[in-house]
CSV table of C-alpha atoms and ligand atoms in Angstrom, one decimal:
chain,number,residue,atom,x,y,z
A,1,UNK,CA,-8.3,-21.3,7.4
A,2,UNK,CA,-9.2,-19.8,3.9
A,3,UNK,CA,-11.9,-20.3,1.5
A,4,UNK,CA,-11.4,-18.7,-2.1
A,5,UNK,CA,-13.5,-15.7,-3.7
A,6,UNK,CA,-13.9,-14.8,-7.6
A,7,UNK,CA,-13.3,-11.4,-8.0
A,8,UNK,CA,-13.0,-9.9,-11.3
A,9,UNK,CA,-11.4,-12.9,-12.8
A,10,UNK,CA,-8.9,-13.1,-9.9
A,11,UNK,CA,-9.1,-15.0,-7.3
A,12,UNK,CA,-8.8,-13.7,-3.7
A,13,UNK,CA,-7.7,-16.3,-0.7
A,14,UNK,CA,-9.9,-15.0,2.0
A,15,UNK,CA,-8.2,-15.7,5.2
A,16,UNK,CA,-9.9,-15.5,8.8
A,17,UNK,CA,-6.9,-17.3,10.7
A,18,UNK,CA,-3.2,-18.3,10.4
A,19,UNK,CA,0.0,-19.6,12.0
A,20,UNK,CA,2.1,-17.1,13.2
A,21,UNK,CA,4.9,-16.8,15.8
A,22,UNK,CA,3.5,-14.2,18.4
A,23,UNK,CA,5.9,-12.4,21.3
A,24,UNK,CA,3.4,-12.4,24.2
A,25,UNK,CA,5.8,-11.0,26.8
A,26,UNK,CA,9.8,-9.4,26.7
A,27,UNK,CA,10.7,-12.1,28.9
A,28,UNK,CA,9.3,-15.4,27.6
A,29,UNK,CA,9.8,-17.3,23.9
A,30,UNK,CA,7.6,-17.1,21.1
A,31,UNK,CA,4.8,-18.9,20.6
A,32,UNK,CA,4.0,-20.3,17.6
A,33,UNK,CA,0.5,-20.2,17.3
A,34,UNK,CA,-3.2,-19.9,15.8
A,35,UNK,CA,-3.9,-15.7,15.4
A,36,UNK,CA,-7.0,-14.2,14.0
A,37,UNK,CA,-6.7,-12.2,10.8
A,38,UNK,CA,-7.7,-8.7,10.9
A,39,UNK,CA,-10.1,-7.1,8.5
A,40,UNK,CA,-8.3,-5.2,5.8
A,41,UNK,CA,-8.9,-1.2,5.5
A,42,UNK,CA,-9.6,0.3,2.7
A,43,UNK,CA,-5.6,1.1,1.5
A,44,UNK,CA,-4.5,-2.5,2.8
A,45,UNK,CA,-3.5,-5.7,1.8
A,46,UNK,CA,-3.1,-9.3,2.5
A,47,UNK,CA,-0.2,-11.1,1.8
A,48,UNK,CA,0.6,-15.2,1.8
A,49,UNK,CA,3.9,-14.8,3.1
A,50,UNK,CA,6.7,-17.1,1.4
A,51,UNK,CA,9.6,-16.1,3.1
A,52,UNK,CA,10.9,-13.8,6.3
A,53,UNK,CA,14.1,-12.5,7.4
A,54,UNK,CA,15.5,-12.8,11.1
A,55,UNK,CA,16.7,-9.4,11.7
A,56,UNK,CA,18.7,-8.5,15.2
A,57,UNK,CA,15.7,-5.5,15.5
A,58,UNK,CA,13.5,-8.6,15.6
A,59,UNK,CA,15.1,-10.2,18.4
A,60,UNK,CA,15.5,-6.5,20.1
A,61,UNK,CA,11.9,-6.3,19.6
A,62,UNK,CA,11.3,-9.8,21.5
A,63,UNK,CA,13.2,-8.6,24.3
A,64,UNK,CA,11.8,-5.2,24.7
A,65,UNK,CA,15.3,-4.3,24.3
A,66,UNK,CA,15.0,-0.7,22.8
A,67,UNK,CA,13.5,3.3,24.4
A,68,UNK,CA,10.2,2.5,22.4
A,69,UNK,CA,8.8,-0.8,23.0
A,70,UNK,CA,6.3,-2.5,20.9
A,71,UNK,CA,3.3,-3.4,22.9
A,72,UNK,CA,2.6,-7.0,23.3
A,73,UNK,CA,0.8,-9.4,21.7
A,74,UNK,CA,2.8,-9.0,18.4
A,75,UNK,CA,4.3,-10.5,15.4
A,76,UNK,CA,7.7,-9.8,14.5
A,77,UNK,CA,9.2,-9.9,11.4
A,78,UNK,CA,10.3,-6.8,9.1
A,79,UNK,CA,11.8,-8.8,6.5
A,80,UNK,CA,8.3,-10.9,5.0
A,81,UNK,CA,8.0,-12.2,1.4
A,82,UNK,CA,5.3,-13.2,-0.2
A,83,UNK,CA,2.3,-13.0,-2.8
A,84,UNK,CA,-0.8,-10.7,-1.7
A,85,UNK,CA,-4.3,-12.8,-1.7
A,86,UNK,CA,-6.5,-9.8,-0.7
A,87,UNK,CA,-6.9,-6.1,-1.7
A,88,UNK,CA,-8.5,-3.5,0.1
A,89,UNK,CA,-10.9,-1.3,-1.8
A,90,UNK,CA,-8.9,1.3,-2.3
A,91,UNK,CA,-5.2,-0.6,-3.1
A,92,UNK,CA,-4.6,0.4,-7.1
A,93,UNK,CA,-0.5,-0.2,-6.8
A,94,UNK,CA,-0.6,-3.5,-6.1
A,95,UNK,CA,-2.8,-6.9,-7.6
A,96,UNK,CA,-3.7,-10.1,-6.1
A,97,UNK,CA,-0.7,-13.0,-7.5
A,98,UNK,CA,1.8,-10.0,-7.2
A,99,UNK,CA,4.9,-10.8,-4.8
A,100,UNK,CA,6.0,-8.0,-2.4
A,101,UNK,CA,8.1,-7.2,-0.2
A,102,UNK,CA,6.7,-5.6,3.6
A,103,UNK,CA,9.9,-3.5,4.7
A,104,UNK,CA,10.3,-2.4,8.0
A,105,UNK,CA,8.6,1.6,6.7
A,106,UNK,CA,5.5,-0.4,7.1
A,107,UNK,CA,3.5,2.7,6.6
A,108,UNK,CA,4.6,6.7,6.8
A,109,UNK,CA,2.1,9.5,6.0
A,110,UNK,CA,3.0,10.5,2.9
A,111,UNK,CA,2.6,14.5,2.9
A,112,UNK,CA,4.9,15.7,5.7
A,113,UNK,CA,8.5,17.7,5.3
A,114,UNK,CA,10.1,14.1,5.5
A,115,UNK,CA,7.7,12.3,3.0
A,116,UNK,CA,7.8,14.3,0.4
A,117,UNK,CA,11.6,15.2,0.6
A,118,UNK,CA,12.5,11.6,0.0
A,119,UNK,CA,13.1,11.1,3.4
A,120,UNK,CA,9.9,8.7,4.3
A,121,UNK,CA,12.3,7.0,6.9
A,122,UNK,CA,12.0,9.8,9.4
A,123,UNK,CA,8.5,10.4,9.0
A,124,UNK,CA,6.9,10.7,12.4
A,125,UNK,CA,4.1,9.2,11.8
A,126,UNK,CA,5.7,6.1,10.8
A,127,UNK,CA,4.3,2.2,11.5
A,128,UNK,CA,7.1,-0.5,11.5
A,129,UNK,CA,6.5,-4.3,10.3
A,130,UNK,CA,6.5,-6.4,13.1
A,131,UNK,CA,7.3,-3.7,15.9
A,132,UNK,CA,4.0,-1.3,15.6
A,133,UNK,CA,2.4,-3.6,13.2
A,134,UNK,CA,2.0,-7.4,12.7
A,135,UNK,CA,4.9,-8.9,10.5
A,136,UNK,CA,6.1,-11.5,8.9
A,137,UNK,CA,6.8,-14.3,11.0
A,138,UNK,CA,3.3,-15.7,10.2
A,139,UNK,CA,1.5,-17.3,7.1
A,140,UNK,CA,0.1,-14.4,6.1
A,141,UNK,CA,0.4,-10.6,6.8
A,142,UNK,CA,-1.6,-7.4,6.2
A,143,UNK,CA,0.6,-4.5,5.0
A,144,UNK,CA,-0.1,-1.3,3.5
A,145,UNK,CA,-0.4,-0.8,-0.1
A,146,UNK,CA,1.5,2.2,-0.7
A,147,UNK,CA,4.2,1.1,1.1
A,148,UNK,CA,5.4,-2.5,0.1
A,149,UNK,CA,7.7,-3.3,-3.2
A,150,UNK,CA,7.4,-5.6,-5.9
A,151,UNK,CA,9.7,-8.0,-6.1
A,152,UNK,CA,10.9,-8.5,-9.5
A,153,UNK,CA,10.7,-11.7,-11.3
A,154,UNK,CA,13.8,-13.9,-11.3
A,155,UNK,CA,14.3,-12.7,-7.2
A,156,UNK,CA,14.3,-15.7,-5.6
A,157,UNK,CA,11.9,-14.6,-2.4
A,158,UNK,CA,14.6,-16.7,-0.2
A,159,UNK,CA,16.5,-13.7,-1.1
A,160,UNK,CA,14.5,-11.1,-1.5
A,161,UNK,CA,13.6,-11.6,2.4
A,162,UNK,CA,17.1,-10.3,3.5
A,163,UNK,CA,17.4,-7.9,1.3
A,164,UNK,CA,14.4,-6.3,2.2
A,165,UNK,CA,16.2,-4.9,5.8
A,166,UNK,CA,19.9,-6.3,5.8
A,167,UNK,CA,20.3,-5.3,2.0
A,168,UNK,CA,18.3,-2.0,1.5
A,169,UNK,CA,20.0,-0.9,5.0
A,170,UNK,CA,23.4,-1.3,3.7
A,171,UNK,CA,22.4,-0.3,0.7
A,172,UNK,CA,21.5,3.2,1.5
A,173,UNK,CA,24.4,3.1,4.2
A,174,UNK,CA,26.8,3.5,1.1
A,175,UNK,CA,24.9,6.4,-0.5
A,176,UNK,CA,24.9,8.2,2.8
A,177,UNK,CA,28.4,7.4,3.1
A,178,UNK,CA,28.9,9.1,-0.6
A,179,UNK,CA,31.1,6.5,-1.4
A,180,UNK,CA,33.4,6.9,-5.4
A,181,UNK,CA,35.3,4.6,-7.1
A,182,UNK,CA,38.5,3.7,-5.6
A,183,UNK,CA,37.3,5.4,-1.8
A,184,UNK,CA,38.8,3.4,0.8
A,185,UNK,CA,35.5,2.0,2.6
A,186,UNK,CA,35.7,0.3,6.1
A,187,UNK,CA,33.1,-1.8,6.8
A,188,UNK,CA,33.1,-3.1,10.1
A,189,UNK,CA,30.7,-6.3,10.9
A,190,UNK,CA,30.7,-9.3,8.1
A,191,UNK,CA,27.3,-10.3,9.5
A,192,UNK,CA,23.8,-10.4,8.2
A,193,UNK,CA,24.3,-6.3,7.2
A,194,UNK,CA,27.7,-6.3,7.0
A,195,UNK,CA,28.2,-9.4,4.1
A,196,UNK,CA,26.0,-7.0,1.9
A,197,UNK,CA,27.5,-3.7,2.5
A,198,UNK,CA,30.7,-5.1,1.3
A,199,UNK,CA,29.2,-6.1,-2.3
A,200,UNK,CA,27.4,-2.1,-2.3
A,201,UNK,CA,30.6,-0.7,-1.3
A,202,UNK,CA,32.1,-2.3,-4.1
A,203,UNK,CA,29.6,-1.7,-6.9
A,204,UNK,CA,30.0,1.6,-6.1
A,205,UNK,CA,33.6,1.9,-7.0
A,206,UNK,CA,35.4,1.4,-3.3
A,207,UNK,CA,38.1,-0.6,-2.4
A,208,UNK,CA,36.7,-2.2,0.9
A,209,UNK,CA,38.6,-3.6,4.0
A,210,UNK,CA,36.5,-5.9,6.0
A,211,UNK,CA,36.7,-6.4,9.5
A,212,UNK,CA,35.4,-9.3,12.0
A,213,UNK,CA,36.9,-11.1,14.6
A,214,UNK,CA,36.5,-14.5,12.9
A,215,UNK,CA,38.4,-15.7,10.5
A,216,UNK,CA,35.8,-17.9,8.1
A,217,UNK,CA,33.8,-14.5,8.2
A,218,UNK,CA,36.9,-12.7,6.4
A,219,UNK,CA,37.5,-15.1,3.8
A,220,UNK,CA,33.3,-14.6,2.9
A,221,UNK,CA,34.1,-10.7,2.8
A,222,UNK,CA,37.1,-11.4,0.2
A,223,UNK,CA,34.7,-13.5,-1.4
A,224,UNK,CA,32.2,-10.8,-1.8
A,225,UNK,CA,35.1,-8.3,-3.3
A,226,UNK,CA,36.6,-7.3,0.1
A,227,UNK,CA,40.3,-6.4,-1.4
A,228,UNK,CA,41.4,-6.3,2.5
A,229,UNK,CA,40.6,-7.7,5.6
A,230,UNK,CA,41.5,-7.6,9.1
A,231,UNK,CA,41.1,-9.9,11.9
A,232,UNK,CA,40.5,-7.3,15.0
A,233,UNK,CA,41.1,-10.1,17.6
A,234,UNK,CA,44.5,-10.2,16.1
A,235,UNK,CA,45.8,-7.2,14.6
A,236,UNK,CA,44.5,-3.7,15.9
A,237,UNK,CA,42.2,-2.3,12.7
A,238,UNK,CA,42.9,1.2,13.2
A,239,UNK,CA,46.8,0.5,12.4
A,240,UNK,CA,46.0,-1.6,10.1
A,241,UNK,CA,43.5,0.5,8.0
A,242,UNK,CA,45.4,3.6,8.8
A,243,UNK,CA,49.2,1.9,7.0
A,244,UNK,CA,46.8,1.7,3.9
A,245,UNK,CA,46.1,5.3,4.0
A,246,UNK,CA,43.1,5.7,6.4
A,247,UNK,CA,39.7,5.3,5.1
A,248,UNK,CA,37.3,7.3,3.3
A,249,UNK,CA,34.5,6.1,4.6
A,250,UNK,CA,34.0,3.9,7.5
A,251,UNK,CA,30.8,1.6,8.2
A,252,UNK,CA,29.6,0.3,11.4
A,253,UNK,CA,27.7,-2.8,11.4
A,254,UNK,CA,28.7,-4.4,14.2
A,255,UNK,CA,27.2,-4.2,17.6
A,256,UNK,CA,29.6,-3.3,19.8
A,257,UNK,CA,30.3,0.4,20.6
A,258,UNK,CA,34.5,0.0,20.8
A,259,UNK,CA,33.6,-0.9,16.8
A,260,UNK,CA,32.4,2.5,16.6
A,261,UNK,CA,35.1,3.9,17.9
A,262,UNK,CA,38.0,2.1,16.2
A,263,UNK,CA,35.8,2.6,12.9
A,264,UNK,CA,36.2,6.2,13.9
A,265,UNK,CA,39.8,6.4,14.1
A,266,UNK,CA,40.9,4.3,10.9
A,267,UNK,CA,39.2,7.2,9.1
A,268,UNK,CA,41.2,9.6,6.9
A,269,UNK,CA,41.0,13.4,7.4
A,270,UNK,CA,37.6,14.4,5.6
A,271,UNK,CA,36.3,10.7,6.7
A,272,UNK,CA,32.9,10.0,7.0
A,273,UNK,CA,31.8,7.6,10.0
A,274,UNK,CA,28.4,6.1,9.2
A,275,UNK,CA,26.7,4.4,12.3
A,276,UNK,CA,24.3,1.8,11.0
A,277,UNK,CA,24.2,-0.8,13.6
A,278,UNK,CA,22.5,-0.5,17.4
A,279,UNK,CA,24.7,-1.7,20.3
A,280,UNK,CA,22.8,-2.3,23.4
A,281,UNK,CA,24.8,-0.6,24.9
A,282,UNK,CA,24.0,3.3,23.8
A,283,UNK,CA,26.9,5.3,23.9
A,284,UNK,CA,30.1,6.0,21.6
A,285,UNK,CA,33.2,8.5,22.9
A,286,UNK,CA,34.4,10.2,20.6
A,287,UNK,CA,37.0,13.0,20.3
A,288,UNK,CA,35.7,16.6,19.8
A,289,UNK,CA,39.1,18.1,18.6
A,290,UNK,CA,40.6,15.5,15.9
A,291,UNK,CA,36.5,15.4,14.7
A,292,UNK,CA,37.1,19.4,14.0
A,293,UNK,CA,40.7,19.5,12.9
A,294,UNK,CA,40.0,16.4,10.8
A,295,UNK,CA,36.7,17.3,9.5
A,296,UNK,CA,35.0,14.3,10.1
A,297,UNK,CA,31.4,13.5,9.6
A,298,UNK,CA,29.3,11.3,11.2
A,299,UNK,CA,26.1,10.7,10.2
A,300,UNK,CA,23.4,8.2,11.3
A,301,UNK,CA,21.5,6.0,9.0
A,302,UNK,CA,18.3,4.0,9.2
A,303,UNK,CA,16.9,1.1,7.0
A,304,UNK,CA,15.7,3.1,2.6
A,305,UNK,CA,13.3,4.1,1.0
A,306,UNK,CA,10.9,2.3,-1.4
A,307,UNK,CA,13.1,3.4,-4.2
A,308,UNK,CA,16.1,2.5,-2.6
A,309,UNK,CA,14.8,-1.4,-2.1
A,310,UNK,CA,13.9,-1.4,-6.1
A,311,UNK,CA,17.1,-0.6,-6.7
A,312,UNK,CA,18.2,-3.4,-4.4
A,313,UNK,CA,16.2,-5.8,-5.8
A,314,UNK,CA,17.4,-4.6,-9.8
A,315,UNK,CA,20.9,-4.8,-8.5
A,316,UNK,CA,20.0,-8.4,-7.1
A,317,UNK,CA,18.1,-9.4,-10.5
A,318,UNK,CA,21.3,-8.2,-12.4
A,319,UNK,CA,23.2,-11.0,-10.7
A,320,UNK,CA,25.4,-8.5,-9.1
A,321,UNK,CA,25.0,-9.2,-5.3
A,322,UNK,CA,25.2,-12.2,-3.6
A,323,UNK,CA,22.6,-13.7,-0.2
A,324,UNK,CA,24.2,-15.6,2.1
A,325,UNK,CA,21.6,-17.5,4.1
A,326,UNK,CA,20.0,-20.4,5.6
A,327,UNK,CA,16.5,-21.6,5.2
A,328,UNK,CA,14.6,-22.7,8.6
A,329,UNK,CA,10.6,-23.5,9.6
A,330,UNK,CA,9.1,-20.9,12.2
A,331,UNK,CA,8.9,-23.8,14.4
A,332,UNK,CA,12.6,-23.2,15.2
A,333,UNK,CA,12.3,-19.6,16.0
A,334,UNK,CA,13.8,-19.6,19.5
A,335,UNK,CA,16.3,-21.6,18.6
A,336,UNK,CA,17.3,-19.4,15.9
A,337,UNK,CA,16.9,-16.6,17.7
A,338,UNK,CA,19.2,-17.8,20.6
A,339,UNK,CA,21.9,-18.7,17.5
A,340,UNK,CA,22.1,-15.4,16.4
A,341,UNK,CA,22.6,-14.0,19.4
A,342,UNK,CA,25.3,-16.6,20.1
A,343,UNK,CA,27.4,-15.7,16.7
A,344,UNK,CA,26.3,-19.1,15.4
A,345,UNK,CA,24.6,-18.0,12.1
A,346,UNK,CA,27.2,-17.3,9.0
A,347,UNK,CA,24.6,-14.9,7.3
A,348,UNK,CA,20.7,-14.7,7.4
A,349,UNK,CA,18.3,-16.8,8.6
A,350,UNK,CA,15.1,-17.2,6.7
A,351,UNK,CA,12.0,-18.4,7.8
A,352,UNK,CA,9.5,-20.6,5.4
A,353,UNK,CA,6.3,-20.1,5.8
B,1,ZN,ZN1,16.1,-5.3,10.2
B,2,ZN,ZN1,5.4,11.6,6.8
């Protein structure tokens, strides 16, 4: 429900109700149903949302799966595209017709250590899209101003959606991993992240070896510029990455702790282990004594920064990364859900709203 307001020459789509896809409890589906639209403050806006990612922290979210839980009612959804209808009165950065992007750094406070060290990410005072906040799995959604990106023209917002978690996440994965040209980079997972970390591990100059334990996901990583690939369900990936010299970096994106460990041991001495993805199940062992001999690092990295999505997104309007996804209605939101869990989805499943 929306009736239209002139404003300064532009019009604004006041909204006081959409569709959106609403977790009322960890242990029952979604609904998809009527919600009320909140009023904006002063530094927010509204957004008519195009398009919206399925991440795995959206179905973690669902399930209540995580230490912090979001507290029900809420919309997921960290991945929303769209064009914004409504500004609050004090929004500058952003105009009605523009298309954003609503990351998952829905909102941080922007004077702390962490804000103004380019390390917004770790702010404490942090609000996430579709965990603390309402996200993107609905018609519309109210984000902060400061904190979305434009989405260049020429992004197509089908896949501008999955770049917004899966492709700024992997992304800044590879700068944390400090990856040159001609590092050996492991990345393990050719998922939703991993299909995109292989293309930024290759802009930047590696030589990456993929690794999955199916086949058709392999020959999409040598696809993407994978120069190697391993099938761990039928060759052991530490041998195999350590015969072509151990890596320089290694990447996990996969969830499933043993990953983490065998992306630990096909490292080289001086290696870096990046952990990216989040198993279920919490814990890694890994050896204190090769870590010290070896100098290994191993560093934890979480979603990027504003900057780091443009970048994305000017990467992405250069032609020089590629979105593999499918394109679904909200309607089938449990049924996605239960395919990604399942292994069923080749890439990224978008919702259109
Ligand atoms: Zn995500
Ligand atoms: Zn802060």
């Amino acid at each position: 429900m929306s009736t239209t307001v002139e404003q300064s020459g532009k019009s604004e789509q006041k909204v006081s109700s959409y569709r959106a896809a609403v977790v009322h409890d960890f242990h029952s589906p979604l609904s998809v149903e009527q919600v009320p639209a909140p009023a904006l403050e002063p530094n927010q806006i509204r957004v008519k949302v195009e398009a919206s990612g399925l991440c795995h922290t959206d179905i973690h979210a669902a399930h209540g799966d995580w230490p912090v839980k979001p507290s029900p009612p809420f919309v997921p959804g960290h991945e929303g595209v769209g064009k914004v209808t409504e500004v609050g009165t004090h929004v500058t950065e952003v105009a009605v017709g523009e298309r954003v992007a609503m990351p998952w750094l829905g909102y941080a406070c922007g004077i702390c250590d962490y804000c103004v060290s380019g390390w917004e990410t770790l702010c404490l005072q942090q609000k996430n899209m579709g965990y603390s906040i309402d996200g993107g799995f609905g018609e519309y959604a109210t984000a902060y101003g400061h904190y979305v990106v434009k989405v260049p023209d020429g992004v197509d917002p089908f896949d501008a959606a999955p770049l917004t978690c899966a492709g700024v996440t992997t992304y800044k994965a590879v700068k944390v991993a400090g990856t040159r040209p001609t590092d050996l980079v492991a990345v393990f997972g050719v998922g939703g992240l991993g299909h995109l970390g292989i293309q930024y591990a290759d802009i930047a100059g590696g030589h990456v070896v993929a690794v999955d334990l199916i086949d058709e996901k392999l020959e999409l990583a040598r696809e993407l510029g994978a120069m190697y690939t391993v099938n761990a369900a039928k060759e052991d990936p530490v041998e195999a990455i350590q015969k072509l010299g151990g890596a320089n970096q290694a990447i996990s994106f996969a969830v499933s702790p043993r990953a983490f460990e065998q992306a630990y041991a096909s490292l080289r001495r001086g290696g870096t282990l990046v952990f990216v993805a989040l198993p279920a199940d919490n814990t890694v062992s890994l050896p204190i004594f090769e870590t010290v001999l070896n100098g290994i690092t191993v560093v934890g990295s979480i979603v990027g920064t504003r900057t780091d999505l443009r970048e994305v997104f000017e990467l992405h309007k250069e032609g020089k990364t590629k979105v593999i996804r499918e394109v679904r209605s909200l309607d089938q939101v449990n049924e996605s859900i239960e395919d990604v869990e399942h292994g069923r989805v080749a890439a990224r499943i978008v919702f259109e709203l």
